[in-house]
CSV table of C-alpha atoms in Angstrom, one decimal:
chain,number,residue,atom,x,y,z
E,1,MET,CA,20.9,21.7,12.2
E,2,GLY,CA,21.4,21.3,8.4
E,3,GLU,CA,19.3,19.1,6.3
E,4,PRO,CA,16.8,16.9,8.2
E,5,LEU,CA,17.2,13.2,7.5
E,6,VAL,CA,13.6,12.5,7.7
E,7,ARG,CA,10.4,14.4,8.1
E,8,PHE,CA,7.2,13.2,9.6
E,9,PRO,CA,4.6,12.8,6.9
E,10,ALA,CA,1.5,14.7,7.1
E,11,PRO,CA,-1.7,12.8,7.9
E,12,GLU,CA,-3.5,14.1,4.9
E,13,SER,CA,-2.3,16.5,2.4
E,14,ALA,CA,-1.0,19.2,4.8
E,15,PRO,CA,2.7,19.9,4.7
E,16,PRO,CA,4.8,18.3,7.4
E,17,GLU,CA,5.2,20.7,10.3
E,18,VAL,CA,8.0,19.0,12.2
E,19,ASP,CA,11.4,18.2,10.9
E,20,LEU,CA,13.7,15.9,12.6
E,21,PRO,CA,17.3,16.3,13.5
E,22,LYS,CA,20.1,15.6,11.1
E,23,ALA,CA,21.3,12.1,11.2
E,24,GLY,CA,24.9,12.6,10.2
E,25,ARG,CA,26.8,9.5,9.5
E,26,SER,CA,24.5,6.6,9.7
E,27,GLY,CA,23.9,6.8,5.9
E,28,VAL,CA,20.5,5.2,6.2
E,29,GLN,CA,18.4,6.0,3.2
E,30,MET,CA,14.8,4.9,2.7
E,31,ALA,CA,12.9,5.1,-0.5
E,32,PRO,CA,9.3,5.0,0.8
E,33,GLY,CA,7.6,4.0,-2.4
E,34,GLN,CA,3.9,4.3,-2.5
E,35,GLY,CA,3.5,2.7,-5.9
E,36,LEU,CA,2.4,-0.8,-6.9
E,37,ARG,CA,6.0,-1.9,-7.4
E,38,ALA,CA,7.0,-1.0,-3.8
E,39,TYR,CA,3.8,-2.8,-2.5
E,40,LEU,CA,4.5,-5.9,-4.6
E,41,GLY,CA,8.1,-5.9,-3.3
E,42,LYS,CA,6.9,-6.2,0.2
E,43,VAL,CA,4.4,-8.9,-0.7
E,44,GLN,CA,7.2,-10.8,-2.3
E,45,ALA,CA,9.5,-10.2,0.8
E,46,ILE,CA,6.8,-11.6,3.1
E,47,ALA,CA,6.0,-14.6,0.8
E,48,LEU,CA,9.7,-15.5,0.5
E,49,LYS,CA,10.1,-15.1,4.3
E,50,GLU,CA,7.2,-17.5,4.8
E,51,LEU,CA,8.7,-20.1,2.4
E,52,ARG,CA,12.1,-19.8,3.9
E,53,VAL,CA,10.8,-20.3,7.4
E,54,GLU,CA,8.6,-23.2,6.2
E,55,TRP,CA,11.5,-24.8,4.4
E,56,ARG,CA,13.5,-24.9,7.6
E,57,ALA,CA,10.6,-25.9,9.9
E,58,ARG,CA,8.6,-28.1,7.4
E,59,GLU,CA,5.7,-27.6,9.7
E,60,VAL,CA,2.8,-26.8,7.4
E,61,SER,CA,3.7,-28.3,4.0
E,62,THR,CA,4.7,-31.7,5.4
E,63,THR,CA,1.5,-32.0,7.4
E,64,MET,CA,-0.7,-31.1,4.5
E,65,VAL,CA,1.0,-33.5,2.1
E,66,VAL,CA,1.0,-36.4,4.5
E,67,PHE,CA,-2.6,-35.7,5.5
E,68,GLY,CA,-3.7,-35.5,1.9
E,69,LEU,CA,-2.1,-38.8,1.0
E,70,LEU,CA,-3.4,-40.6,4.0
E,71,ALA,CA,-6.9,-39.3,3.4
E,72,ALA,CA,-6.7,-40.6,-0.2
E,73,ILE,CA,-5.6,-44.0,1.0
E,74,VAL,CA,-8.5,-44.1,3.6
E,75,PHE,CA,-11.0,-43.1,0.9
E,76,GLY,CA,-9.4,-45.7,-1.4
E,77,MET,CA,-10.0,-48.5,1.1
E,78,ALA,CA,-13.5,-47.2,2.0
E,79,PHE,CA,-14.8,-47.3,-1.5
E,80,ASP,CA,-12.9,-50.3,-2.8
E,81,LEU,CA,-15.1,-52.9,-4.4
E,82,ARG,CA,-18.4,-51.2,-3.4
E,83,VAL,CA,-18.5,-48.6,-6.1
E,84,PRO,CA,-19.3,-49.6,-9.7
E,85,SER,CA,-17.2,-46.8,-11.3
E,86,PRO,CA,-14.6,-44.9,-9.4
E,87,GLN,CA,-15.3,-41.8,-11.5
E,88,MET,CA,-18.6,-41.5,-9.7
E,89,VAL,CA,-16.8,-40.7,-6.4
E,90,VAL,CA,-13.4,-39.3,-7.3
E,91,PRO,CA,-14.6,-35.7,-7.8
E,92,GLY,CA,-16.1,-35.6,-4.3
E,93,ILE,CA,-13.1,-37.3,-2.8
E,94,LEU,CA,-10.7,-34.9,-4.5
E,95,TRP,CA,-12.4,-31.8,-3.2
E,96,VAL,CA,-13.1,-33.2,0.3
E,97,ILE,CA,-9.5,-34.0,0.7
E,98,VAL,CA,-8.5,-30.5,-0.7
E,99,LEU,CA,-10.8,-28.8,1.8
E,100,PHE,CA,-9.6,-30.8,4.8
E,101,THR,CA,-5.9,-30.6,3.8
E,102,GLY,CA,-6.2,-26.9,3.6
E,103,VAL,CA,-7.7,-26.6,7.1
E,104,VAL,CA,-4.8,-28.6,8.5
E,105,GLY,CA,-2.3,-26.1,7.3
E,106,LEU,CA,-4.0,-22.7,6.9
E,107,HIS,CA,-4.5,-21.9,10.5
E,108,ARG,CA,-0.7,-21.9,11.1
E,109,SER,CA,-0.1,-19.0,8.8
E,110,PHE,CA,-1.0,-16.5,11.5
E,111,ALA,CA,-1.0,-18.7,14.5
E,112,ALA,CA,2.7,-19.3,14.1
E,113,GLU,CA,3.3,-15.5,14.1
E,114,VAL,CA,1.2,-15.2,17.3
E,115,ASP,CA,2.9,-18.2,19.0
E,116,ARG,CA,6.4,-17.0,18.2
E,117,ASP,CA,5.6,-13.3,19.0
E,118,THR,CA,6.6,-12.1,15.6
E,119,LEU,CA,3.3,-10.6,14.5
E,120,ALA,CA,4.0,-7.2,16.0
E,121,GLY,CA,7.2,-7.0,13.9
E,122,LEU,CA,5.1,-7.2,10.8
E,123,LEU,CA,2.4,-4.9,12.0
E,124,LEU,CA,5.0,-2.2,12.9
E,125,ALA,CA,6.3,-2.1,9.3
E,126,PRO,CA,5.4,1.1,7.4
E,127,MET,CA,3.2,-0.6,4.8
E,128,ASP,CA,-0.3,-1.2,4.0
E,129,ARG,CA,-1.1,-4.3,6.1
E,130,SER,CA,-2.8,-6.0,3.2
E,131,ALA,CA,0.8,-6.8,2.0
E,132,ILE,CA,1.0,-9.2,4.9
E,133,TYR,CA,-2.2,-10.8,3.8
E,134,PHE,CA,-1.1,-11.2,0.2
E,135,GLY,CA,2.4,-12.5,1.1
E,136,LYS,CA,0.9,-15.2,3.3
E,137,LEU,CA,-1.8,-15.9,0.7
E,138,LEU,CA,0.9,-16.7,-1.9
E,139,ALA,CA,2.7,-19.0,0.5
E,140,ASN,CA,-0.6,-20.8,1.5
E,141,LEU,CA,-1.5,-21.2,-2.2
E,142,LEU,CA,1.8,-22.8,-2.9
E,143,TYR,CA,1.4,-25.3,0.0
E,144,LEU,CA,-2.0,-26.2,-1.3
E,145,LEU,CA,-0.8,-26.7,-4.9
E,146,MET,CA,2.1,-28.8,-3.7
E,147,ALA,CA,-0.2,-31.1,-1.7
E,148,GLU,CA,-2.5,-31.4,-4.7
E,149,ALA,CA,0.4,-32.1,-7.0
E,150,LEU,CA,1.0,-35.3,-5.0
E,151,LEU,CA,-2.6,-36.0,-4.4
E,152,LEU,CA,-3.5,-36.3,-8.1
E,153,PRO,CA,-1.1,-39.2,-8.8
E,154,ALA,CA,-2.3,-40.9,-5.6
E,155,LEU,CA,-5.9,-40.8,-6.9
E,156,LEU,CA,-4.7,-42.0,-10.3
E,157,ILE,CA,-3.1,-45.0,-8.7
E,158,LEU,CA,-5.9,-45.7,-6.1
E,159,PHE,CA,-8.9,-45.0,-8.3
E,160,ASP,CA,-7.5,-45.5,-11.8
E,161,THR,CA,-8.9,-42.0,-12.7
E,162,ASN,CA,-6.8,-39.5,-14.6
E,163,LEU,CA,-7.4,-36.1,-13.2
E,164,PHE,CA,-4.5,-34.5,-15.2
E,165,GLN,CA,-6.8,-32.8,-17.6
E,166,PRO,CA,-6.4,-29.1,-18.4
E,167,THR,CA,-9.9,-28.0,-17.4
E,168,ILE,CA,-9.7,-29.9,-14.1
E,169,LEU,CA,-6.2,-28.5,-13.4
E,170,VAL,CA,-7.5,-24.9,-14.1
E,171,GLY,CA,-10.5,-25.6,-11.8
E,172,LEU,CA,-8.3,-27.0,-9.1
E,173,PHE,CA,-6.1,-23.9,-9.3
E,174,LEU,CA,-9.0,-21.5,-9.1
E,175,GLY,CA,-10.6,-23.4,-6.3
E,176,SER,CA,-7.3,-23.5,-4.4
E,177,LEU,CA,-6.9,-19.8,-4.9
E,178,GLY,CA,-10.3,-19.0,-3.5
E,179,TYR,CA,-9.7,-21.4,-0.6
E,180,ALA,CA,-6.3,-19.8,0.2
E,181,GLU,CA,-7.9,-16.3,0.0
E,182,VAL,CA,-10.7,-17.1,2.5
E,183,GLY,CA,-8.5,-19.4,4.6
E,184,THR,CA,-5.8,-16.8,5.0
E,185,LEU,CA,-8.3,-14.1,5.9
E,186,PHE,CA,-10.0,-16.3,8.5
E,187,ALA,CA,-6.7,-17.5,9.9
E,188,ALA,CA,-5.9,-13.9,10.6
E,189,LEU,CA,-9.3,-13.4,12.2
E,190,THR,CA,-8.9,-16.4,14.5
E,191,ALA,CA,-5.2,-16.1,15.2
E,192,HIS,CA,-5.6,-14.7,18.7
E,193,SER,CA,-8.4,-17.1,19.7
E,194,ARG,CA,-7.4,-19.9,22.0
E,195,ALA,CA,-9.7,-22.2,20.2
E,196,ARG,CA,-8.5,-21.3,16.7
E,197,GLU,CA,-7.8,-24.9,15.6
E,198,ALA,CA,-11.5,-25.7,16.1
E,199,LEU,CA,-12.8,-22.3,15.2
E,200,LEU,CA,-11.2,-22.0,11.8
E,201,PRO,CA,-12.9,-25.0,10.2
E,202,VAL,CA,-16.3,-24.1,11.7
E,203,LEU,CA,-16.0,-20.6,10.1
E,204,LEU,CA,-14.2,-21.7,6.9
E,205,LEU,CA,-16.0,-24.7,5.7
E,206,PRO,CA,-19.5,-23.2,5.3
E,207,VAL,CA,-18.0,-20.3,3.3
E,208,MET,CA,-16.2,-22.9,1.1
E,209,VAL,CA,-19.4,-24.6,0.0
E,210,PRO,CA,-19.6,-22.7,-3.3
E,211,VAL,CA,-16.0,-23.7,-4.1
E,212,PHE,CA,-16.7,-27.3,-3.2
E,213,ILE,CA,-19.9,-27.5,-5.3
E,214,ALA,CA,-18.3,-25.7,-8.3
E,215,GLY,CA,-15.1,-27.7,-8.1
E,216,ALA,CA,-16.7,-31.1,-7.7
E,217,SER,CA,-19.3,-30.4,-10.4
E,218,LEU,CA,-16.6,-29.2,-12.8
E,219,THR,CA,-14.4,-32.3,-12.1
E,220,ALA,CA,-17.4,-34.6,-12.6
E,221,GLY,CA,-18.4,-32.8,-15.7
E,222,VAL,CA,-15.0,-33.2,-17.3
E,223,LEU,CA,-14.8,-36.9,-16.3
E,224,ASP,CA,-18.3,-37.4,-17.7
E,225,GLY,CA,-17.5,-35.6,-20.9
E,226,ALA,CA,-20.0,-32.8,-20.4
E,227,PRO,CA,-20.2,-30.1,-23.0
E,228,GLY,CA,-17.9,-27.1,-22.6
E,229,SER,CA,-20.7,-24.6,-21.6
E,230,GLY,CA,-21.6,-26.7,-18.6
E,231,VAL,CA,-18.1,-26.8,-17.4
E,232,GLY,CA,-17.5,-23.2,-18.2
E,233,ARG,CA,-20.3,-22.2,-15.9
E,234,TRP,CA,-18.5,-23.7,-12.9
E,235,LEU,CA,-15.2,-22.1,-14.0
E,236,SER,CA,-16.9,-18.8,-14.1
E,237,MET,CA,-18.3,-19.3,-10.6
E,238,LEU,CA,-14.9,-20.0,-9.3
E,239,VAL,CA,-13.4,-16.9,-11.0
E,240,LEU,CA,-16.2,-14.8,-9.5
E,241,TYR,CA,-15.7,-16.3,-6.0
E,242,ASP,CA,-11.9,-15.6,-6.2
E,243,LEU,CA,-12.5,-12.0,-7.3
E,244,LEU,CA,-15.1,-11.4,-4.6
E,245,PHE,CA,-13.0,-12.6,-1.8
E,246,VAL,CA,-9.7,-11.0,-2.9
E,247,VAL,CA,-11.4,-7.6,-2.9
E,248,ALA,CA,-13.2,-8.3,0.4
E,249,ALA,CA,-9.9,-9.5,2.0
E,250,TYR,CA,-8.1,-6.4,0.8
E,251,LEU,CA,-10.7,-4.1,2.2
E,252,LEU,CA,-11.1,-6.0,5.5
E,253,PHE,CA,-7.6,-7.1,6.4
E,254,ASP,CA,-6.4,-3.8,8.0
E,255,LEU,CA,-9.6,-3.6,10.1
E,256,ILE,CA,-8.8,-6.9,11.7
E,257,TRP,CA,-5.8,-5.4,13.4
E,258,GLU,CA,-7.4,-2.0,14.1
E,259,ALA,CA,-10.1,-3.8,16.0
B,1,MET,CA,26.8,-1.0,20.0
B,2,SER,CA,29.1,1.9,20.3
B,3,MET,CA,29.5,2.8,16.7
B,4,ALA,CA,27.6,5.2,14.5
B,5,VAL,CA,24.5,3.1,14.2
B,6,ALA,CA,22.2,5.9,15.0
B,7,SER,CA,23.9,8.9,13.6
B,8,GLY,CA,25.6,12.0,15.0
B,9,THR,CA,29.2,12.7,15.6
B,10,SER,CA,31.5,9.9,16.7
B,11,SER,CA,32.4,11.9,19.8
B,12,ALA,CA,28.7,11.7,20.8
B,13,VAL,CA,29.2,8.1,21.8
B,14,ASP,CA,31.2,9.2,24.8
B,15,ALA,CA,29.0,12.2,25.7
B,16,PRO,CA,28.1,12.2,29.3
B,17,SER,CA,24.4,11.8,30.2
B,18,GLY,CA,22.8,15.1,31.2
B,19,SER,CA,21.0,17.8,29.5
B,20,PRO,CA,20.0,17.0,26.0
B,21,PRO,CA,22.4,18.4,23.4
B,22,VAL,CA,19.6,19.1,21.0
B,23,ALA,CA,17.4,22.1,21.6
B,24,ALA,CA,14.4,21.1,23.6
B,25,GLU,CA,12.3,24.0,22.4
B,26,ARG,CA,11.4,22.1,19.3
B,27,SER,CA,8.0,20.4,19.2
B,28,PRO,CA,8.1,17.1,21.0
B,29,LEU,CA,8.9,14.0,19.0
B,30,ILE,CA,6.4,12.1,21.1
B,31,ARG,CA,3.4,13.7,22.7
B,32,VAL,CA,1.0,11.5,24.6
B,33,ASP,CA,-2.1,13.4,25.4
B,34,GLY,CA,-4.7,12.1,27.9
B,35,VAL,CA,-4.5,8.5,26.9
B,36,VAL,CA,-7.0,6.1,28.4
B,37,LYS,CA,-7.0,2.4,27.9
B,38,ARG,CA,-9.3,-0.2,29.3
B,39,PHE,CA,-9.1,-4.0,29.2
B,40,GLY,CA,-12.6,-5.1,29.9
B,41,ARG,CA,-13.7,-3.2,33.0
B,42,LYS,CA,-10.1,-2.5,34.1
B,43,ARG,CA,-8.7,0.9,33.3
B,44,VAL,CA,-5.0,0.4,32.8
B,45,LEU,CA,-4.2,3.9,31.7
B,46,ARG,CA,-6.2,6.8,33.2
B,47,GLY,CA,-5.4,9.9,31.2
B,48,VAL,CA,-1.6,9.5,30.6
B,49,SER,CA,0.2,12.5,29.2
B,50,LEU,CA,3.9,12.9,28.6
B,51,GLU,CA,6.3,14.4,26.1
B,52,VAL,CA,9.6,13.3,24.8
B,53,HIS,CA,11.7,15.9,22.9
B,54,ALA,CA,14.4,15.5,20.4
B,55,GLY,CA,17.6,14.5,22.1
B,56,GLN,CA,15.8,13.5,25.2
B,57,VAL,CA,15.7,10.2,27.0
B,58,VAL,CA,12.7,9.7,29.2
B,59,ALA,CA,12.5,6.6,31.5
B,60,LEU,CA,9.2,5.3,32.6
B,61,LEU,CA,9.2,3.3,35.8
B,62,GLY,CA,6.4,1.4,37.3
B,63,ALA,CA,5.5,-1.9,38.9
B,64,ASN,CA,4.6,-5.0,36.9
B,65,GLY,CA,1.2,-4.6,35.4
B,66,ALA,CA,1.3,-0.8,35.7
B,67,GLY,CA,0.6,-0.4,32.0
B,68,LYS,CA,4.1,0.5,30.7
B,69,THR,CA,4.0,-2.0,27.9
B,70,THR,CA,0.4,-1.0,27.0
B,71,LEU,CA,1.6,2.6,26.7
B,72,MET,CA,4.5,1.6,24.6
B,73,ARG,CA,2.3,-0.4,22.3
B,74,ILE,CA,-0.1,2.6,21.9
B,75,VAL,CA,2.8,4.9,21.1
B,76,ALA,CA,4.1,2.4,18.6
B,77,GLY,CA,0.7,2.3,16.9
B,78,LEU,CA,0.1,-1.3,17.7
B,79,ASP,CA,-2.8,-0.6,20.0
B,80,ARG,CA,-5.4,2.2,20.0
B,81,PRO,CA,-6.3,4.2,23.0
B,82,ASP,CA,-9.9,4.4,24.1
B,83,HIS,CA,-9.5,8.1,24.7
B,84,GLY,CA,-6.8,10.6,24.0
B,85,ASP,CA,-4.2,10.5,21.3
B,86,VAL,CA,-0.5,10.2,20.6
B,87,HIS,CA,1.3,12.7,18.4
B,88,LEU,CA,4.6,11.9,16.6
B,89,GLY,CA,5.8,15.3,15.8
B,90,ARG,CA,2.6,17.1,15.2
B,91,VAL,CA,1.0,14.2,13.5
B,92,PRO,CA,-1.7,12.4,15.5
B,93,LEU,CA,-1.5,8.7,15.2
B,94,SER,CA,-5.2,8.4,15.0
B,95,ARG,CA,-5.1,10.2,11.7
B,96,ALA,CA,-1.8,9.1,10.4
B,97,ARG,CA,-1.3,6.8,7.5
B,98,HIS,CA,0.9,3.7,7.7
B,99,GLY,CA,4.0,5.6,6.6
B,100,ILE,CA,4.2,7.1,10.1
B,101,ARG,CA,5.4,3.8,11.4
B,102,ARG,CA,8.7,4.4,9.6
B,103,TYR,CA,9.6,6.9,12.2
B,104,VAL,CA,9.4,4.5,15.2
B,105,GLY,CA,11.7,1.8,16.4
B,106,LEU,CA,10.4,-0.6,19.0
B,107,VAL,CA,12.3,-3.0,21.3
B,108,SER,CA,9.6,-5.0,23.1
B,109,HIS,CA,9.5,-7.8,25.5
B,110,GLN,CA,9.5,-10.2,22.6
B,111,PRO,CA,12.4,-9.9,20.1
B,112,LEU,CA,10.0,-9.9,17.1
B,113,LEU,CA,12.5,-12.1,15.2
B,114,TYR,CA,12.2,-15.3,13.3
B,115,GLU,CA,14.1,-18.1,15.1
B,116,SER,CA,14.7,-20.3,12.1
B,117,LEU,CA,16.2,-17.4,10.1
B,118,SER,CA,19.7,-16.1,10.7
B,119,GLY,CA,20.5,-12.7,12.1
B,120,TRP,CA,21.4,-11.6,8.6
B,121,GLU,CA,18.2,-12.9,7.0
B,122,ASN,CA,16.1,-11.3,9.7
B,123,LEU,CA,17.5,-7.9,9.2
B,124,GLN,CA,17.5,-8.2,5.4
B,125,PHE,CA,13.8,-9.0,5.7
B,126,PHE,CA,13.0,-6.0,7.8
B,127,ALA,CA,15.2,-3.8,5.7
B,128,ARG,CA,13.0,-4.6,2.7
B,129,LEU,CA,9.8,-3.9,4.7
B,130,TYR,CA,11.3,-0.5,5.7
B,131,ASP,CA,12.3,0.4,2.1
B,132,LEU,CA,16.0,0.7,2.9
B,133,VAL,CA,18.1,1.6,-0.1
B,134,ALA,CA,21.1,-0.6,-0.4
B,135,PRO,CA,20.4,-2.5,2.8
B,136,ASP,CA,23.5,-4.6,2.9
B,137,PRO,CA,25.9,-2.0,4.4
B,138,ARG,CA,23.4,-0.9,6.9
B,139,VAL,CA,22.6,-4.5,8.0
B,140,ALA,CA,26.3,-5.2,8.3
B,141,THR,CA,26.8,-2.0,10.3
B,142,VAL,CA,24.1,-2.9,12.9
B,143,LEU,CA,25.2,-6.5,13.1
B,144,ARG,CA,28.8,-5.4,13.8
B,145,ALA,CA,27.5,-2.9,16.3
B,146,ALA,CA,25.5,-5.6,18.0
B,147,ASP,CA,28.6,-7.8,18.1
B,148,LEU,CA,26.8,-10.5,16.1
B,149,TRP,CA,28.8,-10.3,12.9
B,150,LEU,CA,30.6,-13.6,13.3
B,151,ARG,CA,27.3,-15.3,14.1
B,152,ARG,CA,25.3,-13.6,11.4
B,153,HIS,CA,24.6,-16.7,9.4
B,154,ASP,CA,23.6,-18.8,12.3
B,155,PRO,CA,19.9,-19.3,13.0
B,156,VAL,CA,18.5,-17.1,15.7
B,157,ARG,CA,17.4,-20.1,17.7
B,158,THR,CA,21.0,-20.9,18.4
B,159,TYR,CA,21.7,-17.4,19.9
B,160,SER,CA,21.8,-16.8,23.7
B,161,ARG,CA,19.1,-14.7,25.3
B,162,GLY,CA,21.5,-11.7,25.4
B,163,MET,CA,22.4,-12.2,21.7
B,164,VAL,CA,18.7,-12.3,20.7
B,165,GLN,CA,18.1,-9.1,22.7
B,166,ARG,CA,21.1,-7.4,21.0
B,167,LEU,CA,19.7,-8.5,17.6
B,168,ALA,CA,16.3,-7.1,18.6
B,169,ILE,CA,17.9,-3.8,19.4
B,170,ALA,CA,19.7,-3.9,16.0
B,171,ARG,CA,16.3,-4.5,14.3
B,172,ALA,CA,14.8,-1.6,16.1
B,173,ILE,CA,17.5,0.9,15.0
B,174,LEU,CA,18.0,-0.7,11.5
B,175,HIS,CA,16.1,2.1,9.8
B,176,ASP,CA,17.5,4.8,12.1
B,177,PRO,CA,14.2,6.0,13.4
B,178,PRO,CA,13.9,9.4,15.2
B,179,VAL,CA,11.7,7.8,17.9
B,180,LEU,CA,12.9,4.9,19.8
B,181,LEU,CA,10.7,2.9,22.2
B,182,LEU,CA,12.7,0.6,24.4
B,183,ASP,CA,10.6,-1.6,26.6
B,184,GLU,CA,12.9,-3.1,29.1
B,185,PRO,CA,15.8,-3.2,26.6
B,186,ASP,CA,18.3,-4.4,29.3
B,187,THR,CA,16.4,-7.7,29.9
B,188,GLY,CA,18.7,-10.6,29.5
B,189,LEU,CA,21.8,-8.6,28.7
B,190,ASP,CA,25.1,-9.4,30.4
B,191,PRO,CA,27.1,-6.5,31.9
B,192,ALA,CA,29.1,-5.8,28.8
B,193,SER,CA,26.0,-5.7,26.6
B,194,VAL,CA,24.4,-3.3,29.1
B,195,ARG,CA,27.4,-1.0,28.8
B,196,THR,CA,27.1,-1.0,25.0
B,197,LEU,CA,23.4,-0.4,25.3
B,198,GLU,CA,24.1,2.5,27.5
B,199,ALA,CA,26.5,3.9,24.9
B,200,LEU,CA,23.9,3.5,22.2
B,201,ILE,CA,21.3,5.4,24.2
B,202,ARG,CA,23.8,8.2,24.7
B,203,GLN,CA,24.5,8.2,21.0
B,204,LEU,CA,20.8,8.3,20.2
B,205,ARG,CA,20.4,11.2,22.5
B,206,ALA,CA,23.4,13.0,21.0
B,207,ALA,CA,22.0,12.4,17.5
B,208,GLY,CA,18.7,14.1,18.5
B,209,ARG,CA,16.6,11.0,18.7
B,210,GLY,CA,13.7,10.9,21.2
B,211,VAL,CA,13.9,7.8,23.4
B,212,LEU,CA,11.2,6.5,25.7
B,213,LEU,CA,12.3,3.6,27.7
B,214,THR,CA,11.1,1.4,30.5
B,215,THR,CA,13.2,-0.5,32.9
B,216,HIS,CA,12.9,-2.0,36.4
B,217,ASN,CA,16.4,-1.1,37.2
B,218,TRP,CA,16.3,2.2,39.1
B,219,GLU,CA,20.0,2.9,38.9
B,220,ARG,CA,20.1,2.4,35.1
B,221,ALA,CA,17.1,4.6,34.7
B,222,GLU,CA,18.8,7.4,36.6
B,223,ARG,CA,22.0,7.0,34.7
B,224,TRP,CA,20.5,6.7,31.2
B,225,ALA,CA,17.6,9.1,31.3
B,226,ASP,CA,17.2,12.9,31.3
B,227,ARG,CA,13.9,12.6,33.0
B,228,LEU,CA,12.2,9.9,35.1
B,229,LEU,CA,8.5,9.4,35.1
B,230,TYR,CA,6.5,7.0,37.2
B,231,LEU,CA,3.4,5.2,36.0
B,232,VAL,CA,1.3,4.6,39.1
B,233,ASP,CA,-2.4,3.7,39.1
B,234,GLY,CA,-2.7,4.4,35.5
B,235,THR,CA,-1.4,8.0,35.7
B,236,ILE,CA,2.0,9.7,35.3
B,237,ARG,CA,3.8,11.0,38.3
B,238,THR,CA,6.9,13.1,38.3
B,239,THR,CA,7.9,12.1,41.8
B,240,PRO,CA,8.5,8.6,42.8
B,241,PRO,CA,6.0,6.7,44.8
B,242,GLU,CA,7.0,5.6,48.3
B,243,ALA,CA,7.7,2.0,47.2
B,244,VAL,CA,10.1,3.1,44.6
B,245,VAL,CA,11.8,5.6,46.9
B,246,GLY,CA,12.3,2.7,49.3
B,247,HIS,CA,13.9,0.7,46.5
B,248,GLY,CA,16.2,3.5,45.5
């Protein structure tokens, strides 16, 4: 039979017992990398696929951006004239809009795969399935940041409050990262549920309370000119939250599909 | 799809169906061993066992809802059996790591393709997931084999049903897996595409691949497969049930 093209890998460390027939002319060569570089390559491939599909469909990003801007306008009208200083309400408004904008878009990351029957194609791929999670996480984070990039100027115009301050931007990034981490995980959990659009916010928003409190407190602290240590405490909380959930998601993601 | 997309000699394409050219005494590529699967209280599979050897095409026939797709999904590693196990080679899926999925290609009821991406982009994406070295020539080969080369940059949503199915088959053989699971692969294909699919199946057999396929078409199953099995009441039978005999 000559050289086998491929061999079945052993389940543990035992040598493979079955070789497969020679392939001949197809010339297919695979480089099954087990390293971080190969893993990151797949994460990148999935993230780029997400962005390419989204660029053509404009299903998630457009909805998030429009929802965020509309919510800002509604809040602007609601609080107009009745609030002595806009800086009192802007931190809360910013983070409420971020949370609800995320809910609008996050559920689609896995629901779209289920609706279009493409999820099995990803699950069949010979890779740690957490790569799917991280690929989608990157795309979701980008959509959130894009919506926020347009939301901040809108709040500047409507509330005359400048949120383009380094500490606020760092806090917004960390909060968005944590939100995308949890949201992507829960979107996977609820993807096969018929009531996923309603279920996701019910599950997600309570878990996001720490991010909301830390983000709003940090934003308020910066606007009020609080000392660095006070603001730093909230930043630390966001970093801790992000680390906790990225590890949890990495460990849990494969189990979602095994179940 | 009559070119060397799967491997083997070029003459293998025209090899007549019949006894497998590759020695069947090797360990089976697929061994399904007492698989039981329940959905709620309904037992869809009640101890299914079968083997597919290298160079063998096994057709699985059964009525709608008999559990053919469930069995295919279990063999592909997409679902877990409640009891029993599936071995690819001598590796039990229950203990296998994710790398085992490299050795399986699946054509399912759904094409598993992204409609807004082109055929080229879809296959490039899956080539990266399967760690193909220098994917461009391979993607070009399977696209030409699927007769989609001229439409390779068009979004999949503009393809006809038959073209989508051909692209789905191209995706399944992209990484030249030794085990092919074809769940009603002839669905939506025009007669010419069915003939090229038949040539591909012969080529896969000649190249020593193990093919497990399902179809509702009795005549095609007889023509394509070395062995026919019937999934009836959640169990495998080697003789056709009366309803199928009547149909045949």
